[in-house]
GROMACS .gro file of C-alpha atoms in nm:
model
  332
    1MET     CA    1  10.427  13.675  11.200
    2PHE     CA    2  10.309  13.607  11.549
    3LEU     CA    3  10.177  13.251  11.592
    4LYS     CA    4  10.020  13.150  11.910
    5GLU     CA    5  10.031  12.790  12.034
    6GLN     CA    6   9.716  12.718  12.223
    7HIS     CA    7   9.678  12.463  12.509
    8VAL     CA    8   9.311  12.495  12.617
    9ASN     CA    9   9.040  12.309  12.784
   10ASN     CA   10   8.745  12.391  12.565
   11GLU     CA   11   8.672  12.391  12.195
   12SER     CA   12   8.555  12.756  12.172
   13SER     CA   13   8.913  12.871  12.265
   14VAL     CA   14   9.066  12.701  11.948
   15THR     CA   15   9.004  12.938  11.656
   16GLU     CA   16   9.295  12.838  11.447
   17PHE     CA   17   9.554  12.561  11.403
   18LEU     CA   18   9.927  12.565  11.336
   19LEU     CA   19  10.034  12.326  11.059
   20LEU     CA   20  10.371  12.163  11.017
   21GLU     CA   21  10.668  12.399  10.971
   22PHE     CA   22  10.868  12.271  10.677
   23SER     CA   23  11.201  12.443  10.769
   24ASN     CA   24  11.346  12.755  10.927
   25ILE     CA   25  11.579  12.799  10.637
   26ARG     CA   26  11.453  13.017  10.357
   27ASP     CA   27  11.628  12.826  10.080
   28TRP     CA   28  11.458  12.503  10.195
   29GLN     CA   29  11.117  12.675  10.206
   30ILE     CA   30  11.153  12.785   9.857
   31LEU     CA   31  11.270  12.423   9.759
   32TYR     CA   32  10.963  12.276   9.928
   33PHE     CA   33  10.743  12.526   9.746
   34MET     CA   34  10.894  12.435   9.406
   35GLY     CA   35  10.859  12.063   9.483
   36PHE     CA   36  10.493  12.102   9.575
   37LEU     CA   37  10.429  12.322   9.274
   38ALA     CA   38  10.585  12.073   9.036
   39PHE     CA   39  10.377  11.790   9.175
   40TYR     CA   40  10.062  11.993   9.186
   41LEU     CA   41  10.088  12.117   8.825
   42THR     CA   42  10.175  11.774   8.690
   43ALA     CA   43   9.877  11.621   8.858
   44VAL     CA   44   9.638  11.902   8.761
   45VAL     CA   45   9.745  11.947   8.406
   46GLY     CA   46   9.747  11.568   8.338
   47ASN     CA   47   9.399  11.523   8.468
   48LEU     CA   48   9.252  11.828   8.296
   49LEU     CA   49   9.387  11.702   7.974
   50ILE     CA   50   9.199  11.367   8.029
   51ILE     CA   51   8.883  11.563   8.109
   52SER     CA   52   8.916  11.770   7.789
   53ALA     CA   53   8.993  11.466   7.570
   54VAL     CA   54   8.693  11.263   7.698
   55ALA     CA   55   8.454  11.555   7.688
   56SER     CA   56   8.557  11.659   7.327
   57ASP     CA   57   8.593  11.323   7.156
   58HIS     CA   58   8.265  11.126   7.086
   59HIS     CA   59   8.467  10.807   7.029
   60LEU     CA   60   8.537  10.802   7.398
   61ASN     CA   61   8.169  10.799   7.486
   62THR     CA   62   8.196  10.470   7.666
   63PRO     CA   63   8.152  10.371   8.033
   64MET     CA   64   8.529  10.319   8.090
   65TYR     CA   65   8.613  10.675   7.975
   66PHE     CA   66   8.315  10.817   8.157
   67PHE     CA   67   8.443  10.673   8.482
   68LEU     CA   68   8.793  10.789   8.391
   69MET     CA   69   8.680  11.137   8.345
   70ASN     CA   70   8.517  11.136   8.687
   71LEU     CA   71   8.834  10.990   8.834
   72ALA     CA   72   9.036  11.277   8.685
   73MET     CA   73   8.786  11.531   8.830
   74GLN     CA   74   8.836  11.360   9.166
   75ASP     CA   75   9.215  11.379   9.140
   76VAL     CA   76   9.207  11.756   9.056
   77GLY     CA   77   8.980  11.812   9.359
   78GLN     CA   78   9.185  11.604   9.586
   79VAL     CA   79   9.514  11.774   9.525
   80SER     CA   80   9.355  12.121   9.513
   81VAL     CA   81   9.210  12.090   9.857
   82ILE     CA   82   9.550  12.056  10.036
   83PHE     CA   83   9.846  12.157   9.820
   84PRO     CA   84   9.773  12.521   9.742
   85LYS     CA   85   9.748  12.590  10.120
   86ALA     CA   86  10.078  12.397  10.173
   87MET     CA   87  10.244  12.591   9.894
   88ALA     CA   88  10.138  12.922  10.033
   89ASN     CA   89  10.253  12.845  10.386
   90SER     CA   90  10.591  12.726  10.254
   91LEU     CA   91  10.635  13.024  10.034
   92MET     CA   92  10.511  13.282  10.288
   93ASN     CA   93  10.681  13.115  10.584
   94GLY     CA   94  10.340  13.061  10.753
   95ARG     CA   95  10.170  12.772  10.942
   96LEU     CA   96   9.832  12.919  11.021
   97ILE     CA   97   9.492  12.776  10.907
   98SER     CA   98   9.163  12.885  11.051
   99TYR     CA   99   8.924  12.653  11.242
  100SER     CA  100   8.664  12.673  10.959
  101GLY     CA  101   8.944  12.631  10.699
  102CYS     CA  102   9.060  12.317  10.874
  103VAL     CA  103   8.703  12.179  10.890
  104ALA     CA  104   8.653  12.248  10.510
  105GLN     CA  105   8.987  12.082  10.427
  106VAL     CA  106   8.900  11.768  10.622
  107LEU     CA  107   8.546  11.754  10.473
  108PHE     CA  108   8.640  11.793  10.106
  109PHE     CA  109   8.965  11.590  10.127
  110LEU     CA  110   8.788  11.296  10.290
  111SER     CA  111   8.501  11.322  10.033
  112PHE     CA  112   8.750  11.312   9.746
  113VAL     CA  113   8.952  11.025   9.891
  114ALA     CA  114   8.637  10.827   9.951
  115SER     CA  115   8.529  10.887   9.596
  116ASP     CA  116   8.869  10.778   9.469
  117VAL     CA  117   8.821  10.437   9.648
  118PHE     CA  118   8.462  10.403   9.520
  119LEU     CA  119   8.550  10.502   9.160
  120LEU     CA  120   8.840  10.265   9.138
  121THR     CA  121   8.603   9.990   9.264
  122VAL     CA  122   8.342  10.075   9.004
  123MET     CA  123   8.610  10.089   8.730
  124ALA     CA  124   8.732   9.743   8.841
  125TYR     CA  125   8.377   9.611   8.810
  126ASP     CA  126   8.340   9.778   8.474
  127ARG     CA  127   8.662   9.600   8.341
  128TYR     CA  128   8.536   9.277   8.490
  129VAL     CA  129   8.218   9.286   8.302
  130ALA     CA  130   8.379   9.398   7.981
  131ILE     CA  131   8.629   9.115   7.985
  132CYS     CA  132   8.444   8.826   8.154
  133TYR     CA  133   8.094   8.901   8.004
  134PRO     CA  134   8.154   9.090   7.677
  135LEU     CA  135   7.825   8.987   7.521
  136GLN     CA  136   7.619   9.133   7.814
  137TYR     CA  137   7.833   9.437   7.861
  138GLN     CA  138   7.615   9.678   7.670
  139SER     CA  139   7.297   9.578   7.868
  140LEU     CA  140   7.476   9.559   8.207
  141MET     CA  141   7.669   9.892   8.173
  142ASN     CA  142   7.425  10.111   7.984
  143LYS     CA  143   7.412  10.490   8.014
  144GLN     CA  144   7.152  10.491   8.295
  145VAL     CA  145   7.332  10.237   8.506
  146CYS     CA  146   7.653  10.432   8.471
  147ILE     CA  147   7.494  10.761   8.573
  148ARG     CA  148   7.331  10.589   8.877
  149MET     CA  149   7.666  10.441   8.973
  150ILE     CA  150   7.850  10.779   8.952
  151ALA     CA  151   7.567  10.948   9.142
  152THR     CA  152   7.593  10.690   9.414
  153VAL     CA  153   7.974  10.727   9.430
  154TRP     CA  154   7.970  11.110   9.473
  155ILE     CA  155   7.675  11.110   9.717
  156SER     CA  156   7.821  10.834   9.935
  157SER     CA  157   8.163  11.002   9.936
  158PHE     CA  158   8.018  11.326  10.050
  159VAL     CA  159   7.818  11.151  10.323
  160CYS     CA  160   8.141  10.972  10.435
  161GLY     CA  161   8.318  11.314  10.452
  162VAL     CA  162   8.039  11.468  10.650
  163LEU     CA  163   8.013  11.191  10.901
  164HIS     CA  164   8.388  11.160  10.955
  165THR     CA  165   8.432  11.540  10.977
  166GLY     CA  166   8.152  11.567  11.228
  167GLY     CA  167   8.303  11.279  11.440
  168THR     CA  168   8.644  11.454  11.428
  169PHE     CA  169   8.535  11.805  11.537
  170VAL     CA  170   8.264  11.710  11.779
  171SER     CA  171   8.518  11.679  12.059
  172PRO     CA  172   8.703  11.980  12.209
  173PHE     CA  173   9.073  12.037  12.135
  174CYS     CA  174   9.338  12.085  12.404
  175SER     CA  175   9.606  12.203  12.155
  176ASN     CA  176   9.618  12.358  11.813
  177ILE     CA  177   9.953  12.217  11.683
  178VAL     CA  178   9.894  11.981  11.399
  179ASN     CA  179  10.211  11.782  11.313
  180GLN     CA  180  10.126  11.752  10.939
  181PHE     CA  181  10.125  11.991  10.638
  182PHE     CA  182   9.740  11.974  10.626
  183CYS     CA  183   9.455  11.898  10.861
  184GLU     CA  184   9.490  11.522  10.868
  185ILE     CA  185   9.237  11.332  11.087
  186PRO     CA  186   9.482  11.112  11.289
  187HIS     CA  187   9.675  11.425  11.396
  188LEU     CA  188   9.362  11.611  11.480
  189LEU     CA  189   9.230  11.332  11.694
  190LYS     CA  190   9.559  11.340  11.883
  191LEU     CA  191   9.473  11.693  11.996
  192ALA     CA  192   9.135  11.605  12.135
  193CYS     CA  193   9.098  11.656  12.507
  194SER     CA  194   8.903  11.333  12.544
  195HIS     CA  195   8.957  10.996  12.402
  196LEU     CA  196   8.765  10.882  12.098
  197ASN     CA  197   8.401  10.903  12.138
  198LEU     CA  198   8.168  10.618  12.045
  199PHE     CA  199   8.048  10.800  11.743
  200GLU     CA  200   8.387  10.859  11.600
  201ILE     CA  201   8.492  10.496  11.683
  202GLY     CA  202   8.189  10.372  11.495
  203VAL     CA  203   8.259  10.602  11.198
  204ILE     CA  204   8.623  10.485  11.176
  205SER     CA  205   8.526  10.120  11.209
  206CYS     CA  206   8.260  10.149  10.939
  207PHE     CA  207   8.479  10.338  10.691
  208ALA     CA  208   8.776  10.104  10.763
  209SER     CA  209   8.545   9.808  10.689
  210ILE     CA  210   8.417   9.969  10.373
  211GLY     CA  211   8.766  10.047  10.249
  212LEU     CA  212   8.885   9.694  10.325
  213GLY     CA  213   8.578   9.557  10.152
  214CYS     CA  214   8.663   9.763   9.840
  215CYS     CA  215   9.021   9.647   9.840
  216ILE     CA  216   8.907   9.279   9.863
  217PHE     CA  217   8.646   9.338   9.588
  218ILE     CA  218   8.912   9.494   9.351
  219PHE     CA  219   9.158   9.212   9.435
  220VAL     CA  220   8.913   8.938   9.369
  221THR     CA  221   8.777   9.110   9.060
  222TYR     CA  222   9.123   9.142   8.905
  223MET     CA  223   9.195   8.779   8.985
  224HIS     CA  224   8.894   8.684   8.773
  225ILE     CA  225   9.007   8.932   8.507
  226PHE     CA  226   9.355   8.777   8.493
  227THR     CA  227   9.218   8.423   8.480
  228ALA     CA  228   8.993   8.517   8.189
  229VAL     CA  229   9.281   8.700   8.013
  230LEU     CA  230   9.509   8.394   8.040
  231ARG     CA  231   9.252   8.213   7.829
  232ILE     CA  232   9.292   8.462   7.541
  233PRO     CA  233   9.488   8.296   7.262
  234SER     CA  234   9.630   8.616   7.129
  235VAL     CA  235   9.955   8.730   7.303
  236GLN     CA  236   9.893   9.094   7.201
  237GLY     CA  237   9.548   9.077   7.355
  238ARG     CA  238   9.686   8.948   7.686
  239GLN     CA  239   9.969   9.212   7.686
  240LYS     CA  240   9.710   9.495   7.620
  241VAL     CA  241   9.491   9.398   7.923
  242PHE     CA  242   9.793   9.334   8.154
  243SER     CA  243   9.958   9.655   8.056
  244THR     CA  244   9.652   9.848   8.178
  245CYS     CA  245   9.540   9.634   8.470
  246LEU     CA  246   9.871   9.568   8.644
  247PRO     CA  247   9.984   9.939   8.683
  248HIS     CA  248   9.629  10.031   8.792
  249LEU     CA  249   9.641   9.750   9.055
  250THR     CA  250   9.981   9.851   9.167
  251VAL     CA  251   9.888  10.220   9.217
  252PHE     CA  252   9.572  10.135   9.403
  253PHE     CA  253   9.743   9.913   9.656
  254VAL     CA  254  10.027  10.154   9.709
  255PHE     CA  255   9.756  10.421   9.784
  256ALA     CA  256   9.552  10.181  10.002
  257SER     CA  257   9.848  10.053  10.204
  258THR     CA  258  10.001  10.396  10.270
  259ALA     CA  259   9.664  10.546  10.355
  260TYR     CA  260   9.586  10.269  10.596
  261LEU     CA  261   9.930  10.303  10.761
  262ALA     CA  262   9.886  10.683  10.783
  263TYR     CA  263   9.538  10.656  10.938
  264LEU     CA  264   9.557  10.343  11.152
  265LYS     CA  265   9.908  10.353  11.292
  266PRO     CA  266   9.958  10.536  11.627
  267THR     CA  267  10.057  10.909  11.585
  268SER     CA  268  10.338  11.061  11.780
  269ASN     CA  269  10.343  11.402  11.956
  270SER     CA  270  10.639  11.517  11.742
  271THR     CA  271  10.693  11.546  11.371
  272SER     CA  272  10.765  11.213  11.210
  273HIS     CA  273  10.939  11.190  10.872
  274LEU     CA  274  10.764  10.852  10.826
  275ASP     CA  275  10.421  11.012  10.872
  276PHE     CA  276  10.520  11.284  10.631
  277ALA     CA  277  10.648  11.028  10.362
  278PHE     CA  278  10.326  10.817  10.395
  279THR     CA  279  10.098  11.107  10.355
  280LEU     CA  280  10.299  11.243  10.050
  281ILE     CA  281  10.274  10.896   9.885
  282TYR     CA  282   9.895  10.854   9.920
  283THR     CA  283   9.812  11.219   9.843
  284MET     CA  284  10.047  11.271   9.549
  285LEU     CA  285  10.112  10.940   9.379
  286PRO     CA  286   9.763  10.840   9.253
  287PRO     CA  287   9.670  11.177   9.113
  288MET     CA  288  10.006  11.186   8.926
  289MET     CA  289  10.011  10.831   8.800
  290ASN     CA  290   9.648  10.793   8.696
  291PRO     CA  291   9.683  11.010   8.385
  292ILE     CA  292   9.992  10.822   8.283
  293ILE     CA  293   9.837  10.479   8.337
  294TYR     CA  294   9.506  10.556   8.163
  295SER     CA  295   9.625  10.785   7.884
  296MET     CA  296   9.992  10.739   7.785
  297ARG     CA  297   9.938  10.368   7.753
  298ASN     CA  298   9.608  10.393   7.563
  299LYS     CA  299   9.591  10.450   7.183
  300GLU     CA  300   9.240  10.592   7.188
  301MET     CA  301   9.327  10.841   7.466
  302LYS     CA  302   9.645  10.940   7.278
  303ARG     CA  303   9.450  11.011   6.968
  304ALA     CA  304   9.196  11.223   7.161
  305LEU     CA  305   9.476  11.422   7.338
  306SER     CA  306   9.639  11.489   7.000
  307LYS     CA  307   9.312  11.624   6.869
  308VAL     CA  308   9.284  11.854   7.172
  309PHE     CA  309   9.639  11.992   7.107
  310VAL     CA  310   9.567  12.036   6.732
  311LEU     CA  311   9.245  12.222   6.808
  312ARG     CA  312   9.415  12.450   7.055
  313PHE     CA  313   9.706  12.518   6.823
  314SER     CA  314   9.473  12.585   6.534
  315PHE     CA  315   9.265  12.823   6.758
  316ARG     CA  316   9.574  13.014   6.861
  317ASN     CA  317   9.703  13.046   6.500
  318MET     CA  318   9.353  13.173   6.397
  319ASN     CA  319   9.353  13.440   6.672
  320PHE     CA  320   9.707  13.541   6.566
  321CYS     CA  321   9.595  13.585   6.213
  322PHE     CA  322   9.287  13.784   6.307
  323ALA     CA  323   9.510  14.011   6.520
  324LYS     CA  324   9.747  14.067   6.222
  325VAL     CA  325   9.455  14.143   5.984
  326ASN     CA  326   9.306  14.392   6.237
  327SER     CA  327   9.640  14.566   6.285
  328ALA     CA  328   9.683  14.594   5.913
  329HIS     CA  329   9.339  14.745   5.874
  330GLN     CA  330   9.413  14.996   6.140
  331LEU     CA  331   9.748  15.094   5.981
  332ASN     CA  332   9.554  15.150   5.644
   0.00000   0.00000   0.00000
């Protein structure tokens, strides 16, 4: 495959980008592919099971599981935007991504990441109302309110993605070599012929402030939740809340801290193992851990998942029996 590294002076000359080359050794390329595939399937299957369980079990028709289903949809979208391309490049020994493909990758990935932050903020508020104001929960978090909150999350996330993508690609690029396994904004901005324009500086400052505000809101909310939980006389009641809230809080701050480091620290002109590690953590860890935190440690979700497996097993057995009956009729 012939890959052309471009060093140009105008944007029209850049029609494609070259992503990070994992290795020149074929065995290592296959190993990277298998690793990405394992992480991808784990995240996608786990989140699809959550979506199936919530959609099929009417007992999970509550705001918490409604938000959880949307979080699972976001996780599937987030990993599907970047990892299939990375797996294909690793397996086929390629680095190429088209200009339009890079734009689409940035747009959808940023939209999903923004929705992740907003959804986790909404879910923290939902837990705060449920634990601190249980008598007012039904009125404060009714169906109409939840639908409006989710609509606001998805619309705001897409607007964030559009603005940030526009600010990134409005400047011409002087090179097409991206030192990351997908089109990540800090590495794209490094390729710009000019310094950050005022529009992009404004967009970055705005979104950094929003993200920081969400982090502070979640932290303060959980401090109120933990204070209220400590007043619960039942030890089992306290353990139930802590076992759900603490892992959620841990994963969120791992995601937030690594994402801030990946986006706000200065990028180098060469491949950095630290950049690669930070990016893997904030792109892989939350989509993989969220199904475990919100399902494996939840009795209602376990029951719903068992029903999903039982229904699928029964459906397969029914199809097998029908096939045997049809084959017997054909032989007669």
